[in-house]
Short mmCIF file of C-alpha atoms and ligand atoms in Angstrom, two decimals:
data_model
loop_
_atom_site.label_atom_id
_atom_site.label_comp_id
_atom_site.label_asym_id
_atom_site.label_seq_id
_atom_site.Cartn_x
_atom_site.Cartn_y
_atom_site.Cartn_z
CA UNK A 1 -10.98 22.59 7.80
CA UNK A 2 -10.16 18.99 9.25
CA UNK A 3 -13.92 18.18 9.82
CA UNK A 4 -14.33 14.79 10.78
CA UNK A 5 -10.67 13.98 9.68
CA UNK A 6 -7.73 13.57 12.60
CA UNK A 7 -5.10 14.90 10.62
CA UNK A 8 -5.44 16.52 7.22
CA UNK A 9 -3.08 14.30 5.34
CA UNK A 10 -5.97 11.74 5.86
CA UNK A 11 -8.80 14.13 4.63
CA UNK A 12 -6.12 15.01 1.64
CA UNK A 13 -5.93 11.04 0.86
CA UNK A 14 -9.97 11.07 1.23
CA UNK A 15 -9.99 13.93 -1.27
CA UNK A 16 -8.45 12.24 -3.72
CA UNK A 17 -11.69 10.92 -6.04
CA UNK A 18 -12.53 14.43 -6.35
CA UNK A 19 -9.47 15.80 -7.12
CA UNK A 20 -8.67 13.28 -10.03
CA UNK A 21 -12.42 13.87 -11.32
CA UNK A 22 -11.56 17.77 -10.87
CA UNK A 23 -8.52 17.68 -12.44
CA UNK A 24 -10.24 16.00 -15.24
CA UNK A 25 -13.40 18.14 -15.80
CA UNK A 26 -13.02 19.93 -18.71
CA UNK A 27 -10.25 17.83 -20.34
CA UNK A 28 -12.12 15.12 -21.72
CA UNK A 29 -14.86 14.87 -24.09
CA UNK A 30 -16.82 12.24 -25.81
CA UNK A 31 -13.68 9.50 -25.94
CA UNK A 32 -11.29 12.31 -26.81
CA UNK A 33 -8.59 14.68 -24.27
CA UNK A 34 -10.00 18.69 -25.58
CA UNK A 35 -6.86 20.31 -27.81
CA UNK A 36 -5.69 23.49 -26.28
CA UNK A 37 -5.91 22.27 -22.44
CA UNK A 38 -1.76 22.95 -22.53
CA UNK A 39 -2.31 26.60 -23.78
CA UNK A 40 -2.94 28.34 -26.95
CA UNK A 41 0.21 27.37 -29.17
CA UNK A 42 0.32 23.60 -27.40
CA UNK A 43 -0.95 21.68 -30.12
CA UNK A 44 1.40 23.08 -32.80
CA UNK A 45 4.69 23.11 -29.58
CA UNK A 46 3.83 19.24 -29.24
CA UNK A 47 3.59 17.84 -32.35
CA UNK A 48 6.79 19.75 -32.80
CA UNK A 49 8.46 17.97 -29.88
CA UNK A 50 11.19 15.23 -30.68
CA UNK A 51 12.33 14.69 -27.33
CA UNK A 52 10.79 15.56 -23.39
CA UNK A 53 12.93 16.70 -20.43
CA UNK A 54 11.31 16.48 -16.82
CA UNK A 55 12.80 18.45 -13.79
CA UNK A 56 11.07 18.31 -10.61
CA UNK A 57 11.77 17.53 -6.93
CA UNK A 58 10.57 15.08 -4.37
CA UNK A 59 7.24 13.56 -5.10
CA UNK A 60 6.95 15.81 -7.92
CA UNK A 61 10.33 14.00 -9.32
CA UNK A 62 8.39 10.29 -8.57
CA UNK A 63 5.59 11.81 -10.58
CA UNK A 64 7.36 12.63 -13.76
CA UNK A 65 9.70 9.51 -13.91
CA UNK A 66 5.89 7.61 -14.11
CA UNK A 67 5.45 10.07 -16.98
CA UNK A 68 8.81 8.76 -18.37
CA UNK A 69 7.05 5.54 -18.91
CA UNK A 70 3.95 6.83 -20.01
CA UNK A 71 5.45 8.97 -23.03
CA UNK A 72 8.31 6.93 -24.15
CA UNK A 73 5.69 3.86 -24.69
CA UNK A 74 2.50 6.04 -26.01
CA UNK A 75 4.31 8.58 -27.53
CA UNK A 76 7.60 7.16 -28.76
CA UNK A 77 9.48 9.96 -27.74
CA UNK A 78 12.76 9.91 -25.59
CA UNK A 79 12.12 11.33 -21.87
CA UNK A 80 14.90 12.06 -19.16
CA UNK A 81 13.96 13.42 -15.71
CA UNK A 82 16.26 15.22 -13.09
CA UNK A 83 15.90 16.19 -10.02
CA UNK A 84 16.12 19.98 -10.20
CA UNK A 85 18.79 20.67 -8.16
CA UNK A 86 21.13 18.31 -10.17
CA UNK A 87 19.79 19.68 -13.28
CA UNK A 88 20.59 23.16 -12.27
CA UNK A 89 24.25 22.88 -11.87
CA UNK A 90 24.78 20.64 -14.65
CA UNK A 91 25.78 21.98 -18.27
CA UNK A 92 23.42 19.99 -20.19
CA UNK A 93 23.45 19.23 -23.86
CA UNK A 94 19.28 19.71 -25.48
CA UNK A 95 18.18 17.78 -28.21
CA UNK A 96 16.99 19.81 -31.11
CA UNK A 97 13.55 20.24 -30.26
CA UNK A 98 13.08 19.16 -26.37
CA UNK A 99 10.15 20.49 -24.58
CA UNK A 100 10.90 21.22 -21.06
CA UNK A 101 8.54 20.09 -18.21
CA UNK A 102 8.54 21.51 -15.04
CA UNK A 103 6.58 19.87 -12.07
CA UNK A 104 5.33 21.01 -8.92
CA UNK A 105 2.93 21.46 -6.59
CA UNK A 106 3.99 25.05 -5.04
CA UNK A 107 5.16 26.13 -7.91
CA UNK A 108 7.63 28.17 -5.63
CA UNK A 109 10.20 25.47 -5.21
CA UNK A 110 13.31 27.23 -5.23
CA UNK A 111 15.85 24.40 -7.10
CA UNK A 112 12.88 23.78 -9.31
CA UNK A 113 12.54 27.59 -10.92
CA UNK A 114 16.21 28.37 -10.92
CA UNK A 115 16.74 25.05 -13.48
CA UNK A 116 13.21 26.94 -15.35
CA UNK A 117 15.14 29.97 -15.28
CA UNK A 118 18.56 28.54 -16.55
CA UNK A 119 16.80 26.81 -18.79
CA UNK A 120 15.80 29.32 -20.94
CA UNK A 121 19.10 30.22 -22.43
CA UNK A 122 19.25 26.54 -23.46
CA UNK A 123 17.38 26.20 -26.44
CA UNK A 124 14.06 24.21 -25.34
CA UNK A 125 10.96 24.46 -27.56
CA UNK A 126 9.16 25.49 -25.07
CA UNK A 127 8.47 25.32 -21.30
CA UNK A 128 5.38 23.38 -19.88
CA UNK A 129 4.51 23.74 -16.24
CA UNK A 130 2.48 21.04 -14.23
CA UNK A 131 1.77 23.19 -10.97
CA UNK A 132 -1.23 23.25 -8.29
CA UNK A 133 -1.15 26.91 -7.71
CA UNK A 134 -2.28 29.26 -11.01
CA UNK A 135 -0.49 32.41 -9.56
CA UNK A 136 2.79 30.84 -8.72
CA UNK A 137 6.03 31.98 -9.96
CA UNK A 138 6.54 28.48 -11.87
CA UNK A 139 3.14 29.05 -14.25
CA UNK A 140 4.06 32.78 -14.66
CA UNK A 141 7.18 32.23 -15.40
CA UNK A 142 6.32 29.13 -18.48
CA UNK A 143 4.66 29.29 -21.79
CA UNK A 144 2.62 26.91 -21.59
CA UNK A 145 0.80 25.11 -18.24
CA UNK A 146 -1.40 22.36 -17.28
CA UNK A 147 -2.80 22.99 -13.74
CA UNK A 148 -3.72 20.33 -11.57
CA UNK A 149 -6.79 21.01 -9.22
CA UNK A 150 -5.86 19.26 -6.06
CA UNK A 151 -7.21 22.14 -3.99
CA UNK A 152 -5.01 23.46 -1.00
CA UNK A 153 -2.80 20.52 0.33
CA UNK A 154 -2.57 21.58 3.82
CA UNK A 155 -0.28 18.32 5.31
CA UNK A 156 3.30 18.73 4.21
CA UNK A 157 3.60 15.04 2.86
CA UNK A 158 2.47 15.41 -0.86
CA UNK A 159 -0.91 12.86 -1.72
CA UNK A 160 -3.17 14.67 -3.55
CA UNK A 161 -1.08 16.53 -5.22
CA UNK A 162 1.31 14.09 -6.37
CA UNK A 163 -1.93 12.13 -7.46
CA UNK A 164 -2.86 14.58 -9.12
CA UNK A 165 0.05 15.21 -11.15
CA UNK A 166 0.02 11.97 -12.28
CA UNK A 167 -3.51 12.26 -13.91
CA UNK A 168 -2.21 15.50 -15.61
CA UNK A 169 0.69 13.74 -17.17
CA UNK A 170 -1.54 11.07 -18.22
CA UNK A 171 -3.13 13.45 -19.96
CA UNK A 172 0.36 14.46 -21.48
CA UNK A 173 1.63 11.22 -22.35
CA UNK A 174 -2.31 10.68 -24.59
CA UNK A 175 -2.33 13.72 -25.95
CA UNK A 176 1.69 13.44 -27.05
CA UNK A 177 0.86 10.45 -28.26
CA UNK A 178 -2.01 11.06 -30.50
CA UNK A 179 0.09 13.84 -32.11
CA UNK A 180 2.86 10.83 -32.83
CA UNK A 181 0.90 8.54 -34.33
CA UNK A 182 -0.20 6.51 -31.01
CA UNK A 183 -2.80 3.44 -32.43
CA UNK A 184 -6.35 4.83 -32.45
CA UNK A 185 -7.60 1.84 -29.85
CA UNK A 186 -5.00 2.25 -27.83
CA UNK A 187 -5.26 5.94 -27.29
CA UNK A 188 -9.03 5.83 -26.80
CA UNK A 189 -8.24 2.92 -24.19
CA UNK A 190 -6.53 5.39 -22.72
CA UNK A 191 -9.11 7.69 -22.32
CA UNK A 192 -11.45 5.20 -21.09
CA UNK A 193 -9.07 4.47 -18.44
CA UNK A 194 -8.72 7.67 -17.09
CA UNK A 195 -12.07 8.47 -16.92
CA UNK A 196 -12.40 5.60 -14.95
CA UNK A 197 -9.74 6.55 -12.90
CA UNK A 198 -11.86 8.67 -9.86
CA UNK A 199 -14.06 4.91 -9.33
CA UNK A 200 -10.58 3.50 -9.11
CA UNK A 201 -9.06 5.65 -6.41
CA UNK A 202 -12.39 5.47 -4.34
CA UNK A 203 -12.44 1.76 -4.96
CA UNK A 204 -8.32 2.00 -3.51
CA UNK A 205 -9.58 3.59 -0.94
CA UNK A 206 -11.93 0.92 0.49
CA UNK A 207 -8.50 -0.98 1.62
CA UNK A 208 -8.45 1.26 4.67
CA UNK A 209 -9.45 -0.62 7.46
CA UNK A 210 -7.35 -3.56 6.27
CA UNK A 211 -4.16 -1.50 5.92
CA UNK A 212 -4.54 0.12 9.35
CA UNK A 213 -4.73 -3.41 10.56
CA UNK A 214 -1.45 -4.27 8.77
CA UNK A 215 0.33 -1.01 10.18
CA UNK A 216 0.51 -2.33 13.31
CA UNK A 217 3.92 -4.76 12.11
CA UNK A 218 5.46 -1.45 11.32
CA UNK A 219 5.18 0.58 14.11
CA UNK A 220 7.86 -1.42 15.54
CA UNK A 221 10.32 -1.54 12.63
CA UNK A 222 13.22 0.76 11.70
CA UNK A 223 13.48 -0.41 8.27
CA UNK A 224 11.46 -1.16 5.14
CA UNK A 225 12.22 -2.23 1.86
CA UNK A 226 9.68 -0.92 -1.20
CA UNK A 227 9.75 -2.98 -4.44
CA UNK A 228 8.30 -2.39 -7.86
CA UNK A 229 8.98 -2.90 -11.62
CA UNK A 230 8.46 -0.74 -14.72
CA UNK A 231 6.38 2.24 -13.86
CA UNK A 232 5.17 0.76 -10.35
CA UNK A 233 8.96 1.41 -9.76
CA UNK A 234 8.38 5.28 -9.30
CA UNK A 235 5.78 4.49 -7.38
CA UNK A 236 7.47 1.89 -4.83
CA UNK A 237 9.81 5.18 -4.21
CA UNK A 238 7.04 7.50 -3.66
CA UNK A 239 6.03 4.47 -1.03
CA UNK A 240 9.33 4.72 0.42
CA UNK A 241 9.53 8.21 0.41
CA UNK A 242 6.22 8.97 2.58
CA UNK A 243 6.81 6.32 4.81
CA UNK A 244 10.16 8.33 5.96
CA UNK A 245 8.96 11.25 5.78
CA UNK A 246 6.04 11.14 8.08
CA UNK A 247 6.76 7.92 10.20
CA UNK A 248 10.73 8.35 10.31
CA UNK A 249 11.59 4.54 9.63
CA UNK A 250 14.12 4.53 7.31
CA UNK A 251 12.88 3.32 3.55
CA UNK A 252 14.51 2.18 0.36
CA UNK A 253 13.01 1.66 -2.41
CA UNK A 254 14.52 -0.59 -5.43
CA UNK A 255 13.89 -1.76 -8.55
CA UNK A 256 12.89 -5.62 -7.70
CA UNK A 257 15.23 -6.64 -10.44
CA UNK A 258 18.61 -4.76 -8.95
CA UNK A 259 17.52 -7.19 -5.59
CA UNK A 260 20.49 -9.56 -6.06
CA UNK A 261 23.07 -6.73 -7.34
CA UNK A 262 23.04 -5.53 -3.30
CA UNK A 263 20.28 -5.26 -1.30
CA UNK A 264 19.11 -8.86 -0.89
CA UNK A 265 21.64 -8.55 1.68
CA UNK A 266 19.74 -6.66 4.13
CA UNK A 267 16.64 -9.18 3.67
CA UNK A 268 15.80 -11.41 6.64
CA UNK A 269 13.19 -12.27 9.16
CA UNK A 270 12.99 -8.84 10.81
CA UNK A 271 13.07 -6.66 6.84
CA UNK A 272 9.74 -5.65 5.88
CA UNK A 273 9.26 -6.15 1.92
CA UNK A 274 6.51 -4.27 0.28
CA UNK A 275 5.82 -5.10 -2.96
CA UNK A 276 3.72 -3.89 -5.66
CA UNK A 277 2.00 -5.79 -8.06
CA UNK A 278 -0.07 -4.44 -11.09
CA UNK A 279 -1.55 -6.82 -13.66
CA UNK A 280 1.05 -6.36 -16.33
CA UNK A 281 3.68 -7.53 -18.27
CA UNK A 282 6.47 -7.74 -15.75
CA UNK A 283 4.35 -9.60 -13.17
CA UNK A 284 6.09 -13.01 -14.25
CA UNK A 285 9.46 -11.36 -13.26
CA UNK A 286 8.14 -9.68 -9.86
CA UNK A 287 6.51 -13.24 -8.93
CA UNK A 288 10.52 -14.49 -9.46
CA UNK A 289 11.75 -11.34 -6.88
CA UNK A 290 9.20 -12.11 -4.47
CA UNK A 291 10.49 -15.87 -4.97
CA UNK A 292 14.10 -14.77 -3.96
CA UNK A 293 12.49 -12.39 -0.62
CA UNK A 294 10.52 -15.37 0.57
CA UNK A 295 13.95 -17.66 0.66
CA UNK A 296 15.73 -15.31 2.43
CA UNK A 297 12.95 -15.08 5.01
CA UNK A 298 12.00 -11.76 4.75
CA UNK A 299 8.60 -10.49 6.19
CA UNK A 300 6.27 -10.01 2.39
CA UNK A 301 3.40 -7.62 2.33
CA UNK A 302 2.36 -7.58 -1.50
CA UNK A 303 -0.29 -5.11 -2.71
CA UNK A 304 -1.71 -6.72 -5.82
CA UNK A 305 -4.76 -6.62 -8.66
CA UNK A 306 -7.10 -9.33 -7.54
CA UNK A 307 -7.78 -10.42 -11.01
CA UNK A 308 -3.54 -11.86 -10.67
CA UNK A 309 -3.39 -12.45 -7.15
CA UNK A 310 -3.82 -16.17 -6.36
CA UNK A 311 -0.57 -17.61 -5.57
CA UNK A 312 1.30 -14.88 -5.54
CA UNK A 313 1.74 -15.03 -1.67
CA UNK A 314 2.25 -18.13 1.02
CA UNK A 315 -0.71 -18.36 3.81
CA UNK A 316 1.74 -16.56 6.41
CA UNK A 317 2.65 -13.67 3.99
CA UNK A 318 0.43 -11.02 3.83
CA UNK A 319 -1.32 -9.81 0.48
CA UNK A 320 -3.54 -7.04 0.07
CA UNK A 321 -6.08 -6.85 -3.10
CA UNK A 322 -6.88 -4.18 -4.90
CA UNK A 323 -10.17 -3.89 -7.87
CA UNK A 324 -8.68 -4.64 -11.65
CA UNK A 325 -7.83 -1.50 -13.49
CA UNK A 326 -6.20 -0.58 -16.76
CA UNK A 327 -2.50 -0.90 -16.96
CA UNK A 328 -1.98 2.81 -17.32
CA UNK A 329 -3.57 4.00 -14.33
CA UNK A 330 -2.57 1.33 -12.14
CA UNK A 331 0.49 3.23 -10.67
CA UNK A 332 -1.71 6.28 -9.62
CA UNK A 333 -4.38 3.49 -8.17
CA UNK A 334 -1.01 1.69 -6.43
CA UNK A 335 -0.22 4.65 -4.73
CA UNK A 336 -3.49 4.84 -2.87
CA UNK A 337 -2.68 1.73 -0.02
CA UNK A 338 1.07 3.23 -0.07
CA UNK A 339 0.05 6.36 1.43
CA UNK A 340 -2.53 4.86 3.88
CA UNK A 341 0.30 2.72 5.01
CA UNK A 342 2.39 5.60 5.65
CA UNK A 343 -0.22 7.13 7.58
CA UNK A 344 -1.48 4.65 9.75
CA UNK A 345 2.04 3.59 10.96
CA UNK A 346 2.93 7.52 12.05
CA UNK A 347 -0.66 7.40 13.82
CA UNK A 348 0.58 4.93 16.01
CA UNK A 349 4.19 5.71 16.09
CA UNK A 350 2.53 9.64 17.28
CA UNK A 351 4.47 11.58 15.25
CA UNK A 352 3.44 14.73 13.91
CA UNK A 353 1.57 13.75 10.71
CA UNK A 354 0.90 16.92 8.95
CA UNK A 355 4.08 18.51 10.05
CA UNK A 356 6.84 16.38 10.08
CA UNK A 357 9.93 17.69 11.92
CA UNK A 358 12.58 19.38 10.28
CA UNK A 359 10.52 19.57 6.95
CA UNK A 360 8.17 22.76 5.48
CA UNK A 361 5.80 22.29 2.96
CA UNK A 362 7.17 24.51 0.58
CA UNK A 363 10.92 24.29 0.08
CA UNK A 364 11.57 28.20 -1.32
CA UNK A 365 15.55 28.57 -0.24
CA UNK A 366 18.51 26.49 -1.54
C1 LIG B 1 7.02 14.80 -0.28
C2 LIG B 1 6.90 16.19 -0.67
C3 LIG B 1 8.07 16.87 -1.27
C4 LIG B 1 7.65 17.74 -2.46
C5 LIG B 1 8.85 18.53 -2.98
C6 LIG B 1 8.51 19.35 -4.20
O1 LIG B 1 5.84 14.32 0.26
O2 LIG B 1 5.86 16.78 -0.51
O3 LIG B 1 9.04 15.94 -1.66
O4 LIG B 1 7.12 16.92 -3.45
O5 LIG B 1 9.32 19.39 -1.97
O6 LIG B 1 7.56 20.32 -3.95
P1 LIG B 1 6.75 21.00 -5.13
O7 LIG B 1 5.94 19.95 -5.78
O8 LIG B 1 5.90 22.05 -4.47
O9 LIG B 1 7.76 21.59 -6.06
#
């Protein structure tokens, strides 16, 4: 049911609080993720695990190049993601030792079980599902699963389910890394920050009104350029990806480094740039990007932590501020304004939200 909600992509974004805090109950206790949330033989499987290969599609292919991030720093252990139906036609060469992890909402994506499914005569460790749906063919068909509890996601563009997802490869990335000698404090920090993580997407949220506001520039535009470094990278494509996939303006997102390599090209006074700014280590470098958009004359909307924002834009830019939060969840926290952006502009554009033409929600053919 819609209730109250127009469309139920906007109840799904709403939802989001208590899907993170559901996806969490049970996981966490006193400082610490529970062993055994992975499945019975998980705890020997991961310590076991010398390398990590993602597949995935769409959304659920922006999730677990975040997780990329995540594991390689907390964990120390090489990650590659594909995009199942690369992966699937490929003859790949495993590591000794590579745990496969499959994610997806549906758990029915067709590209995403036949790489499972090929998979198996390749010599993994073991396969790990991340899936929304416990009876799907994906969780049958893996050893080992970690559901995520976003509930029925009615609208066809992915929120709280790709929100989701993240928080259950958070919990990967900690729990890989405390089994690979990840530093005490900085795995508990870790845990703190994840609990905190439902406040944070509420507090996210409470841009809403603002962010309809700013929609109104778009509605107009047929382009849009997303920016983001590190792991807000992923998340600048997820940005890209929903805005073209429920508003139909055409969206690219890059790496803000790769911005003189080609597409500073396309930048002037009528190019959207969206650009997202965590409190981290690579804000320095994204302040020098945003430098090189500005003198091109290209239209800045910058979605940063308040704690880093002064300066960051000029008064006739326009810069949205989001609470401080913890390094590690600040791309799931970033994604919050992305999607409302998304939504807002197909509002007024009056498309078809939860059904966007010539898309389904589950993708079960070729
Ligand atoms: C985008 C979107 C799709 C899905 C993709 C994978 O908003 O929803 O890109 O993420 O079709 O679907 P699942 O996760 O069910 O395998």
């Amino acid at each position: 049911e819609r209730g109250e909600y127009r469309h139920y992509m906007l109840k799904e974004i709403h939802e989001q609080p208590v899907a993170v805090a559901d996806t969490l109950e049970g996981r966490l206790l006193d400082g610490q993720i529970l062993t055994g949330i992975f499945g019975p033989q998980a705890v020997q499987l991961l310590k076991q695990t010398e390398a990590v290969q993602f597949v995935a599609c769409g959304s659920s292919y922006h999730a677990s190049m975040v997780a990329k991030y995540w594991i390689e720093a907390l964990a120390r252990i090489p990650v590659s993601v594909e995009i199942a139906s690369e992966y699937r036609y490929r003859d790949p060469v495993v590591p000794k030792n590579t745990l496969l992890v499959t994610v997806s909402q549906s758990g029915e994506t067709a590209d995403t079980l036949a790489a499972l499914r090929m998979a198996k005569s390749l010599g993994y460790l073991a396969e790990l599902a991340i899936c929304n749906v416990p009876e799907s063919s994906l969780v049958r068909e893996s050893a080992l699963c970690l559901m995520t509890r976003a509930g029925p996601e009615i609208g066809v563009a992915s929120t709280k389910a790709f929100v989701t997802q993240l928080t259950a490869l958070l919990l990967l990335a900690l729990e890989l890394g405390r089994q690979h000698g990840l530093d005490a404090t900085r795995y508990r920090d870790g845990v703190t920050q994840l609990e905190h993580l439902p406040q944070a997407v509420a507090d996210a949220l409470k841009l809403d009104p603002e962010i309809r506001v700013l929609a109104e520039r778009f509605a107009s535009k047929h382009h849009a350029l997303f920016l983001g470094r590190g792991r807000q990278f992923p998340i600048a494509m997820e940005g890209a990806l929903k805005l073209k996939e429920i508003s139909y303006i055409h969206a690219e997102a890059y790496p803000a480094g790769e911005l003189k390599h080609g597409p500073l090209a396309l930048v002037d006074e009528d190019m959207p740039v969206i650009a997202v700014a965590p409190n981290d280590h690579l804000l320095e470098k994204l302040k020098s990007n945003i430098e090189e958009v500005r003198a091109r004359g290209g239209q800045l909307i910058v979605f940063a932590d308040k704690s880093v924002s002064r300066g960051i834009t000029h008064p006739q830019e326009t810069l949205l501020e989001l609470e401080p939060c913890g390094e590690l969840i600040a791309p799931i926290v970033f994604t919050i304004p992305l999607q409302l952006l998304s939504y807002h502009v197909a509002v007024l554009k009056g498309t078809d939200v939860d059904q966007p033409r010539n898309l389904a929600k589950s993708v079960t053919v070729e």
